[in-house]
PDB file of C-alpha atoms and ligand atoms in Angstrom:
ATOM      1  CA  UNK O   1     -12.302  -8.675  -6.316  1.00 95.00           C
ATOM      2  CA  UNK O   2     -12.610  -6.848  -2.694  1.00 98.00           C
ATOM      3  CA  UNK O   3      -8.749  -5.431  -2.090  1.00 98.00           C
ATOM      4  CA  UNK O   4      -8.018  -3.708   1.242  1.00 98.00           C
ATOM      5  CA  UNK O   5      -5.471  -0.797   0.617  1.00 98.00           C
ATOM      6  CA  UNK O   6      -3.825   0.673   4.224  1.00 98.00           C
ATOM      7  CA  UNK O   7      -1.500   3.744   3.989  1.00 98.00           C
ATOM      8  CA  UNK O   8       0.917   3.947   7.181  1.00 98.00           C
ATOM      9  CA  UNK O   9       3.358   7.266   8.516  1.00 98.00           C
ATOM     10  CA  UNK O  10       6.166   6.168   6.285  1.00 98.00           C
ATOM     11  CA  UNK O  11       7.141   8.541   3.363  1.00 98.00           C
ATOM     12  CA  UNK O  12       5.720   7.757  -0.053  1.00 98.00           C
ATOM     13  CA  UNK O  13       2.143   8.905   0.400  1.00 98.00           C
ATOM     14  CA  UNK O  14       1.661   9.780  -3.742  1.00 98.00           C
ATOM     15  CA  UNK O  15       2.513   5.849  -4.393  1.00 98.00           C
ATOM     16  CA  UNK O  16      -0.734   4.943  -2.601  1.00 98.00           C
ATOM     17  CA  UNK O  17      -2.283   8.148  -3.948  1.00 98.00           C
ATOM     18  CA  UNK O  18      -1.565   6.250  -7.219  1.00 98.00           C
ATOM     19  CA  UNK O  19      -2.576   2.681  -6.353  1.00 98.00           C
ATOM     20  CA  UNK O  20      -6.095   4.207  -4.895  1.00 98.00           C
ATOM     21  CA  UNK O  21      -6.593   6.086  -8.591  1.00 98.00           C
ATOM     22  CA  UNK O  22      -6.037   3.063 -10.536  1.00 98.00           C
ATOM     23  CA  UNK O  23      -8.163   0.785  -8.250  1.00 98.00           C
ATOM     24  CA  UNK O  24     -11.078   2.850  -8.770  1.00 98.00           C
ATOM     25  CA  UNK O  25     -11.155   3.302 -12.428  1.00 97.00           C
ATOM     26  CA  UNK O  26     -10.580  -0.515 -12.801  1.00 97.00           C
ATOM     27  CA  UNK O  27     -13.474  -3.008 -13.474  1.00 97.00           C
ATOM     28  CA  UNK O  28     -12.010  -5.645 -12.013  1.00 98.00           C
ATOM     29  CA  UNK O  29     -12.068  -4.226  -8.600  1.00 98.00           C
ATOM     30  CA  UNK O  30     -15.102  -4.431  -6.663  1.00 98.00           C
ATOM     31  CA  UNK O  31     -14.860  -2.709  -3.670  1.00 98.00           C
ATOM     32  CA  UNK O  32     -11.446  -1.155  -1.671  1.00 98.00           C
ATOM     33  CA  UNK O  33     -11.065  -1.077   1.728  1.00 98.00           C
ATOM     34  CA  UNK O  34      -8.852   2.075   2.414  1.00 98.00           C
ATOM     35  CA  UNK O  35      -7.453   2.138   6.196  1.00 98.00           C
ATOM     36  CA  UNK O  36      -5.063   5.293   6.847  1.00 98.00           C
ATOM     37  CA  UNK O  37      -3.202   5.005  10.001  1.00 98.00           C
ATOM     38  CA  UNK O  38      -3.289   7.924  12.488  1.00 97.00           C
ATOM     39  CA  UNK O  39       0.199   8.582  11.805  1.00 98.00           C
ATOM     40  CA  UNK O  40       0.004   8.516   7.997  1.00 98.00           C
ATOM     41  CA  UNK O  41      -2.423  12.047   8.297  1.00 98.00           C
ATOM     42  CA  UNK O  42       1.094  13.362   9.285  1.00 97.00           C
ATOM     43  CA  UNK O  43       2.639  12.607   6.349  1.00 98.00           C
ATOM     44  CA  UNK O  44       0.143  13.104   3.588  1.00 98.00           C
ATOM     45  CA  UNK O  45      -0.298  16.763   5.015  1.00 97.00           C
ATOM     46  CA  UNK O  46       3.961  17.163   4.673  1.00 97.00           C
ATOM     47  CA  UNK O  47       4.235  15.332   1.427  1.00 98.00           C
ATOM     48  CA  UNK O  48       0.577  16.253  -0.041  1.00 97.00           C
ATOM     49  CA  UNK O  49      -0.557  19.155   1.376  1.00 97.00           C
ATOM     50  CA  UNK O  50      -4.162  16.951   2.591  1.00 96.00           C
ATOM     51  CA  UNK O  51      -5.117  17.603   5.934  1.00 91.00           C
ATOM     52  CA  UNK O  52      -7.439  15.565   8.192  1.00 90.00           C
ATOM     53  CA  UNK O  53      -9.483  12.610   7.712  1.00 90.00           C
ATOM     54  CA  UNK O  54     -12.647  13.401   6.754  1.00 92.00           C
ATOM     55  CA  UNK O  55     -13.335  14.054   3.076  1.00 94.00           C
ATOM     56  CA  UNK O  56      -9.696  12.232   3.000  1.00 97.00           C
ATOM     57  CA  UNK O  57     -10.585  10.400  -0.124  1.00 97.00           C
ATOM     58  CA  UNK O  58     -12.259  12.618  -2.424  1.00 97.00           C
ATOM     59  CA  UNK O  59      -8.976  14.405  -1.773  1.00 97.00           C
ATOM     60  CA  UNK O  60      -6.704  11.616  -3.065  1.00 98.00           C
ATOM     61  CA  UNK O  61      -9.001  10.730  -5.861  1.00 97.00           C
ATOM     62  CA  UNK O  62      -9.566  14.266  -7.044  1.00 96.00           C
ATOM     63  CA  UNK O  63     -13.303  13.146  -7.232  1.00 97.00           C
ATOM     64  CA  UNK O  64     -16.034  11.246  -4.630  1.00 97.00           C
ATOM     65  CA  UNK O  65     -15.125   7.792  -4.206  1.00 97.00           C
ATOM     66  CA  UNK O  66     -17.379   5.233  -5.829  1.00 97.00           C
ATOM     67  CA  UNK O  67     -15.749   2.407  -4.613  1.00 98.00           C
ATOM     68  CA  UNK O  68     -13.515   3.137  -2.164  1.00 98.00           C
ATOM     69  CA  UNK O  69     -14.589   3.134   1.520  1.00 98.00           C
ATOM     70  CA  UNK O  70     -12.221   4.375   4.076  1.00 98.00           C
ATOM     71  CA  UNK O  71     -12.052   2.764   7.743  1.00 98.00           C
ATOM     72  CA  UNK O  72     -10.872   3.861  11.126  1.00 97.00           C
ATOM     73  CA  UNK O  73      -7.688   2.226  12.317  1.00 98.00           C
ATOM     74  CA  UNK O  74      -8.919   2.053  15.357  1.00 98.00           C
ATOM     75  CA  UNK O  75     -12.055   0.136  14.334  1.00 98.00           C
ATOM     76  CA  UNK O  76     -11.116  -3.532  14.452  1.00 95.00           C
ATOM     77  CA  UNK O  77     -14.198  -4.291  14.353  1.00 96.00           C
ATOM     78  CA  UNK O  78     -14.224  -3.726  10.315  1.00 98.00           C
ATOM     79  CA  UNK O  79     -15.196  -6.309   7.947  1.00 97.00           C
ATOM     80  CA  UNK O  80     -11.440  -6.644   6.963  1.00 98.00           C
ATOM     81  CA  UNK O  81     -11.031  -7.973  10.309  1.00 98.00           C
ATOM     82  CA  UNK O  82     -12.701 -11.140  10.137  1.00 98.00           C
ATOM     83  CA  UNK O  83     -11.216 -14.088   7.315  1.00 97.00           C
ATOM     84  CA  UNK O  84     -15.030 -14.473   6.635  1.00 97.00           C
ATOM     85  CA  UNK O  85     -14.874 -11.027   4.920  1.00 97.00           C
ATOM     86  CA  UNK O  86     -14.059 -12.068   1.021  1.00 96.00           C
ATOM     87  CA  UNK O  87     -10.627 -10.156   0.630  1.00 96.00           C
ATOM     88  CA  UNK O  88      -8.428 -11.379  -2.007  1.00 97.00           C
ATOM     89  CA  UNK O  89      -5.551  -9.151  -0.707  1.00 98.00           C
ATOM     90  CA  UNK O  90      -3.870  -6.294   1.392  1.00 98.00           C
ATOM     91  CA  UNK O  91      -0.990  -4.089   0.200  1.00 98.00           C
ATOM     92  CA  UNK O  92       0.106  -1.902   2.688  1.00 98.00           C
ATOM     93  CA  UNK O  93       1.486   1.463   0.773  1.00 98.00           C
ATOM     94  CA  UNK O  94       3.892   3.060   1.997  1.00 98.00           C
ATOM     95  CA  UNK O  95       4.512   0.298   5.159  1.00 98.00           C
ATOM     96  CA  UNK O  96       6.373   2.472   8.299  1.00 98.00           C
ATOM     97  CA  UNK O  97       8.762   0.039   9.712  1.00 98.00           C
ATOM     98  CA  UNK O  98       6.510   0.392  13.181  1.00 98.00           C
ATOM     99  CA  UNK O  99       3.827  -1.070  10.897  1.00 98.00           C
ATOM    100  CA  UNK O 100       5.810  -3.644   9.784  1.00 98.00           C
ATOM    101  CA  UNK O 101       7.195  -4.645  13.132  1.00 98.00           C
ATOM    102  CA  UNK O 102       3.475  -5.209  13.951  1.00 98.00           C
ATOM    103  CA  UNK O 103       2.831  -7.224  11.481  1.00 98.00           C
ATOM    104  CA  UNK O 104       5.635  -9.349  11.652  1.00 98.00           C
ATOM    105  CA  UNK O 105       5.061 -10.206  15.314  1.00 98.00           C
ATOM    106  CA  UNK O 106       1.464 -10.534  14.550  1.00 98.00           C
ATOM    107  CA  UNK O 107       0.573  -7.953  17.643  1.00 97.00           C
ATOM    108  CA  UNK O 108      -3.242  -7.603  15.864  1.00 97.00           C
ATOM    109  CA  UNK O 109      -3.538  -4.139  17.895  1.00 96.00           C
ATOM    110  CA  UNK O 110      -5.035  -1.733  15.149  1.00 98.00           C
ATOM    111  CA  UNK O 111      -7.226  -2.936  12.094  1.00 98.00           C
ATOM    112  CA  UNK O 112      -4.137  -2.567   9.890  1.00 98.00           C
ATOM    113  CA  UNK O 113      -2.184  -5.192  11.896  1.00 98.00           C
ATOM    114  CA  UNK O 114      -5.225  -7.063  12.515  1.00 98.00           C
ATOM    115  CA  UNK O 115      -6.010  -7.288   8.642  1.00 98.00           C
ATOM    116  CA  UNK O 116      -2.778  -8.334   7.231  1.00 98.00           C
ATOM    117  CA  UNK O 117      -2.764 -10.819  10.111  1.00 98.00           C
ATOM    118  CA  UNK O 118      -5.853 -12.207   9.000  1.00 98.00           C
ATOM    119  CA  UNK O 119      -4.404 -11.921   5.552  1.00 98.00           C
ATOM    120  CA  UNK O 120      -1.807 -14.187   6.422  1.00 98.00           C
ATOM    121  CA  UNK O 121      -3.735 -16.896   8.177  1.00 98.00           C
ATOM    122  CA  UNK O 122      -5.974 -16.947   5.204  1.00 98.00           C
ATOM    123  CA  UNK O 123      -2.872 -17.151   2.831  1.00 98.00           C
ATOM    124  CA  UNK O 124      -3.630 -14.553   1.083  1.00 98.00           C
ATOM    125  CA  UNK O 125      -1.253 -12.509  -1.031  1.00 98.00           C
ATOM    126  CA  UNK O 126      -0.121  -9.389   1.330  1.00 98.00           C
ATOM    127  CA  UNK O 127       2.171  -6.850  -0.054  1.00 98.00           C
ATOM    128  CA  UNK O 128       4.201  -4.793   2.444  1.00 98.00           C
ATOM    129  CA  UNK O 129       5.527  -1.596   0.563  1.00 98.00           C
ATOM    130  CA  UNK O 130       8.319  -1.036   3.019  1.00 98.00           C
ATOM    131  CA  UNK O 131       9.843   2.611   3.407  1.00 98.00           C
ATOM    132  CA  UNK O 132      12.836   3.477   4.994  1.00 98.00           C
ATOM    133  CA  UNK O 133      16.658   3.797   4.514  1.00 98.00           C
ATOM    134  CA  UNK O 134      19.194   2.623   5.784  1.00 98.00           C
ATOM    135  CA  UNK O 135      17.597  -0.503   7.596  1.00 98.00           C
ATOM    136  CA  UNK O 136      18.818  -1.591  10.847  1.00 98.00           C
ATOM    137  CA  UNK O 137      19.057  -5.371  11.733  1.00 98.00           C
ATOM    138  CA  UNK O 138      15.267  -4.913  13.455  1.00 98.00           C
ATOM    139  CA  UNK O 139      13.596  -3.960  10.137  1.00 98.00           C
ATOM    140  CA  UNK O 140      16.018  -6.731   8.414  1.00 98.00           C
ATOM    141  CA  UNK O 141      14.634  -9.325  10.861  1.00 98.00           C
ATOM    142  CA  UNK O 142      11.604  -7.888  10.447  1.00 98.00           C
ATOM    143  CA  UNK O 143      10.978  -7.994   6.878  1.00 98.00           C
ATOM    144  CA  UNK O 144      12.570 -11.710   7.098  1.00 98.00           C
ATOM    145  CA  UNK O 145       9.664 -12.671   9.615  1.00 98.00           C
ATOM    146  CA  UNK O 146       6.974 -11.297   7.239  1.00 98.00           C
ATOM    147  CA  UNK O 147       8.070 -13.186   4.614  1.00 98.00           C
ATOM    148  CA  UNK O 148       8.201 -16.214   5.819  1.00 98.00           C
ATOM    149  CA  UNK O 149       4.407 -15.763   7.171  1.00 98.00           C
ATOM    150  CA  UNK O 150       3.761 -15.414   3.401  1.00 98.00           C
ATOM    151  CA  UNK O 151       3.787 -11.607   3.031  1.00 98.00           C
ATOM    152  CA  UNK O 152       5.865 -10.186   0.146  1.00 98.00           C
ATOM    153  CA  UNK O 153       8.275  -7.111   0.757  1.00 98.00           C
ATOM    154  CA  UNK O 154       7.908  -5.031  -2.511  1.00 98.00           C
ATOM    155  CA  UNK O 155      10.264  -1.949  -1.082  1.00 98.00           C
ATOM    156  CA  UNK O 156       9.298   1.754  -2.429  1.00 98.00           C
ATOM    157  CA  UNK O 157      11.883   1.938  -4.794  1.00 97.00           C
ATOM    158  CA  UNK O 158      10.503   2.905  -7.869  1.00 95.00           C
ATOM    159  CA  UNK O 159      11.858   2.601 -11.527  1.00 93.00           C
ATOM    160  CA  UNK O 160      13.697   5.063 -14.094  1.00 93.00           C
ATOM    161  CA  UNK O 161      14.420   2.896 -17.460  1.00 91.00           C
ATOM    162  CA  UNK O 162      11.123   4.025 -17.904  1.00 92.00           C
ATOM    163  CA  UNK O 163      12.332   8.190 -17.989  1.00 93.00           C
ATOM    164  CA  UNK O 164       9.029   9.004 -15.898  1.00 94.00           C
ATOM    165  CA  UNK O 165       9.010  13.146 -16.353  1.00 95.00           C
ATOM    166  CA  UNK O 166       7.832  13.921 -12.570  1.00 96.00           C
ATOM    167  CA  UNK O 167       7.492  12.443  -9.710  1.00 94.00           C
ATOM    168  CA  UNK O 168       3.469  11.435 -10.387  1.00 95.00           C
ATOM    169  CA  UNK O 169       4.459   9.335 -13.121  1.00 96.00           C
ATOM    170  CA  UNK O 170       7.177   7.423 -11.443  1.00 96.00           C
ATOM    171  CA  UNK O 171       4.640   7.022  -8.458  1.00 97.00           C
ATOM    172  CA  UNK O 172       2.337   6.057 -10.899  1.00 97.00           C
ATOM    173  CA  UNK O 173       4.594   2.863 -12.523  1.00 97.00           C
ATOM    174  CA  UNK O 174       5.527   2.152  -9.443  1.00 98.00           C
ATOM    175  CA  UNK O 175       1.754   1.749  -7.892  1.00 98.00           C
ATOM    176  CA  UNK O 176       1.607  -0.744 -11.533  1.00 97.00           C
ATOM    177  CA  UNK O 177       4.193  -2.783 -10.654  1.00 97.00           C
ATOM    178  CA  UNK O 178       2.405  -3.383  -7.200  1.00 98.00           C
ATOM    179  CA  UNK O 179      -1.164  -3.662  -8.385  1.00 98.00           C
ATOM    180  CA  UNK O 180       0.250  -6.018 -11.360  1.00 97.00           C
ATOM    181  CA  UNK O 181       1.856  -8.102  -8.479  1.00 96.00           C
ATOM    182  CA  UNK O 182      -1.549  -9.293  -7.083  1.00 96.00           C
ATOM    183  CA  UNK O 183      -2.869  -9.438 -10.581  1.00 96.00           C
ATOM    184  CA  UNK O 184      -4.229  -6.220 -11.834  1.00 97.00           C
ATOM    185  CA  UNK O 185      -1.750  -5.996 -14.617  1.00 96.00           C
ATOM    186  CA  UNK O 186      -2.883  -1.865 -15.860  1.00 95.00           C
ATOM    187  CA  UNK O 187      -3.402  -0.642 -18.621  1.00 92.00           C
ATOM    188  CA  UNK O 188      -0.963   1.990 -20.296  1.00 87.00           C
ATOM    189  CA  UNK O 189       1.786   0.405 -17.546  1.00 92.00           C
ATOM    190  CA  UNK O 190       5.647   0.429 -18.348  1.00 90.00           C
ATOM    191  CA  UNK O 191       7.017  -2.999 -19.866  1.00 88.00           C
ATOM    192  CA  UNK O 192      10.421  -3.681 -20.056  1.00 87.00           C
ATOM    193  CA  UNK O 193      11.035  -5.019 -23.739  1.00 85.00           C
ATOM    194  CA  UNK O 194      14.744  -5.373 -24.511  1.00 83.00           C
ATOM    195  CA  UNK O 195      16.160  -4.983 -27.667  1.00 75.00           C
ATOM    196  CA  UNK O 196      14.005  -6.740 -29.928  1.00 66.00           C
TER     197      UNK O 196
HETATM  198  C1  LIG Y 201       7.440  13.208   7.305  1.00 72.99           C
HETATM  199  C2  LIG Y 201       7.668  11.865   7.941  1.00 72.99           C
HETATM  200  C3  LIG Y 201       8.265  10.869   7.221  1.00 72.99           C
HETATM  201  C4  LIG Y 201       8.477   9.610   7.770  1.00 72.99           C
HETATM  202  N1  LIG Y 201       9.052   8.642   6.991  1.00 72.99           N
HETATM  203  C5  LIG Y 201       9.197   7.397   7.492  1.00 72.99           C
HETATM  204  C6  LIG Y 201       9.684   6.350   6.650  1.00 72.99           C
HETATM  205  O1  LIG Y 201      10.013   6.546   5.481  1.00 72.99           O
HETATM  206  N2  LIG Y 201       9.747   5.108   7.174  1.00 72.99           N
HETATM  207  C7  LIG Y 201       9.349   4.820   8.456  1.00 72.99           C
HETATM  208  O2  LIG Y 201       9.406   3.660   8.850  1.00 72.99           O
HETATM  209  N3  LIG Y 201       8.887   5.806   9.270  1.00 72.99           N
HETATM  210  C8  LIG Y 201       8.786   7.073   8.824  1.00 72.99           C
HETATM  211  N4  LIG Y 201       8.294   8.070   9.629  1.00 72.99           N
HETATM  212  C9  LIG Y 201       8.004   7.762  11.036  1.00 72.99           C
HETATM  213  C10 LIG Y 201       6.636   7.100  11.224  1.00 72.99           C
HETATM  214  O3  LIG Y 201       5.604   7.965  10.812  1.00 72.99           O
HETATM  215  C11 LIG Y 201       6.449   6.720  12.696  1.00 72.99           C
HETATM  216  O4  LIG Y 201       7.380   5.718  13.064  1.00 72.99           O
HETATM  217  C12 LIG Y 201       5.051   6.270  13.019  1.00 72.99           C
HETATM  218  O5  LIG Y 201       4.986   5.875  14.389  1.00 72.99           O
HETATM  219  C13 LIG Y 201       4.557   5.116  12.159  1.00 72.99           C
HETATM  220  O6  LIG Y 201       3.236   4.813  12.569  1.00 72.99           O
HETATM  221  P1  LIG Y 201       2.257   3.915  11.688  1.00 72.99           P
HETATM  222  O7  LIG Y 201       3.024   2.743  11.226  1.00 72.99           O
HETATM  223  O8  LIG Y 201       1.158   3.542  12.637  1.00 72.99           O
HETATM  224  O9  LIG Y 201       1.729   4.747  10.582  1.00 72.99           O
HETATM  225  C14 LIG Y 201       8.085   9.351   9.105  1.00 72.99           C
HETATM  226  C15 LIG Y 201       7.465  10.359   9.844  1.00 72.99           C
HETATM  227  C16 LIG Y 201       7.261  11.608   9.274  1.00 72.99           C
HETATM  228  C17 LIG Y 201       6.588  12.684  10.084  1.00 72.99           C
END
């Protein structure tokens, strides 16, 4: 499958550090179409120490990306931004509660808006990883309107049954969770089993 993976100026920038990793080393995944909004550079410099765009995500990945191709947000002319283009899915990780505002009013004005709208009108699964606490009614009503386009809110609030040792490894579960959402279910991923 072709997965489109956008990273947005909310905090959380080592869950979609996470999500890209496991997307690349898995088979089932074709090709991922990375989009970083201009804002997000921001925060992956604060929270990651990676500055600028270019070489971006050979940075993230810790090695050259074999299928992962980054895209301008400003280019809505991308492939992403047609429904011809064969997507199965967008998660949006971490989603800025400006990004989701966008979405949810379906303004189409950068090739992350533009490519969860389409993702929408095509019905396909798009997962909004909002960030932010505490919400105001605005990111409430938000959140509300983007799910009842069809989008799913899967907040950044990661587990700790699972005793993750650092912060990487609780970003890591957390990026399974999401990626088992849309069907990737990982490999070596956290499951719950109860007393059995
Ligand atoms: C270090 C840092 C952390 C931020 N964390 C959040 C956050 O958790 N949630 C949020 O909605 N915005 C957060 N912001 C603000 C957004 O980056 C800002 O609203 C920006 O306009 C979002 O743009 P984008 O959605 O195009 O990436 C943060 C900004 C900085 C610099």
């Amino acid at each position: 499958m072709n997965l489109t993976v956008a990273i947005t100026g909310a905090s959380g920038a080592v869950f979609c550090r996470e999500a890209l990793r496991a997307l690349e080393a898995d088979d089932r995944v074709a090709q991922v179409s990375f989009v970083p909004s201009e804002n997000s550079l921001r925060v992956l410099a604060e929270e990651l120490g990676v500055s600028g765009r270019n070489g971006l995500l050979e940075k993230l990945l810790g090695a050259p990306a074999k299928k992962t191709v980054q895209l301008s947000d400003s280019d809505i002319g991308a492939s992403i931004a047609s429904g011809s283009y064969p997507s199965a899915g967008m998660i949006v990780l971490p989603c800025s509660m400006g990004t989701l505002a966008a979405i949810a009013n379906g303004l189409a004005n950068s090739l992350i808006a533009r490519a969860a709208d389409v993702t929408l009108k095509e019905r396909r699964p798009l997962i909004l990883c909002v960030r932010e606490t505490p919400f105001n009614r605005i990111h409430l009503r938000n959140m509300t309107l983007s799910a009842d386009a069809g989008a799913t809110i899967f907040p950044c609030i990661p587990t700790l049954y699972n005793k993750p040792v650092n912060s990487d490894e609780m970003a890591r579960q957390f990026a399974n969770r999401v990626l088992a959402h849309i069907g990737l279910q990982q490999p070596g991923a956290y499951v719950w089993k109860g007393e059995e």
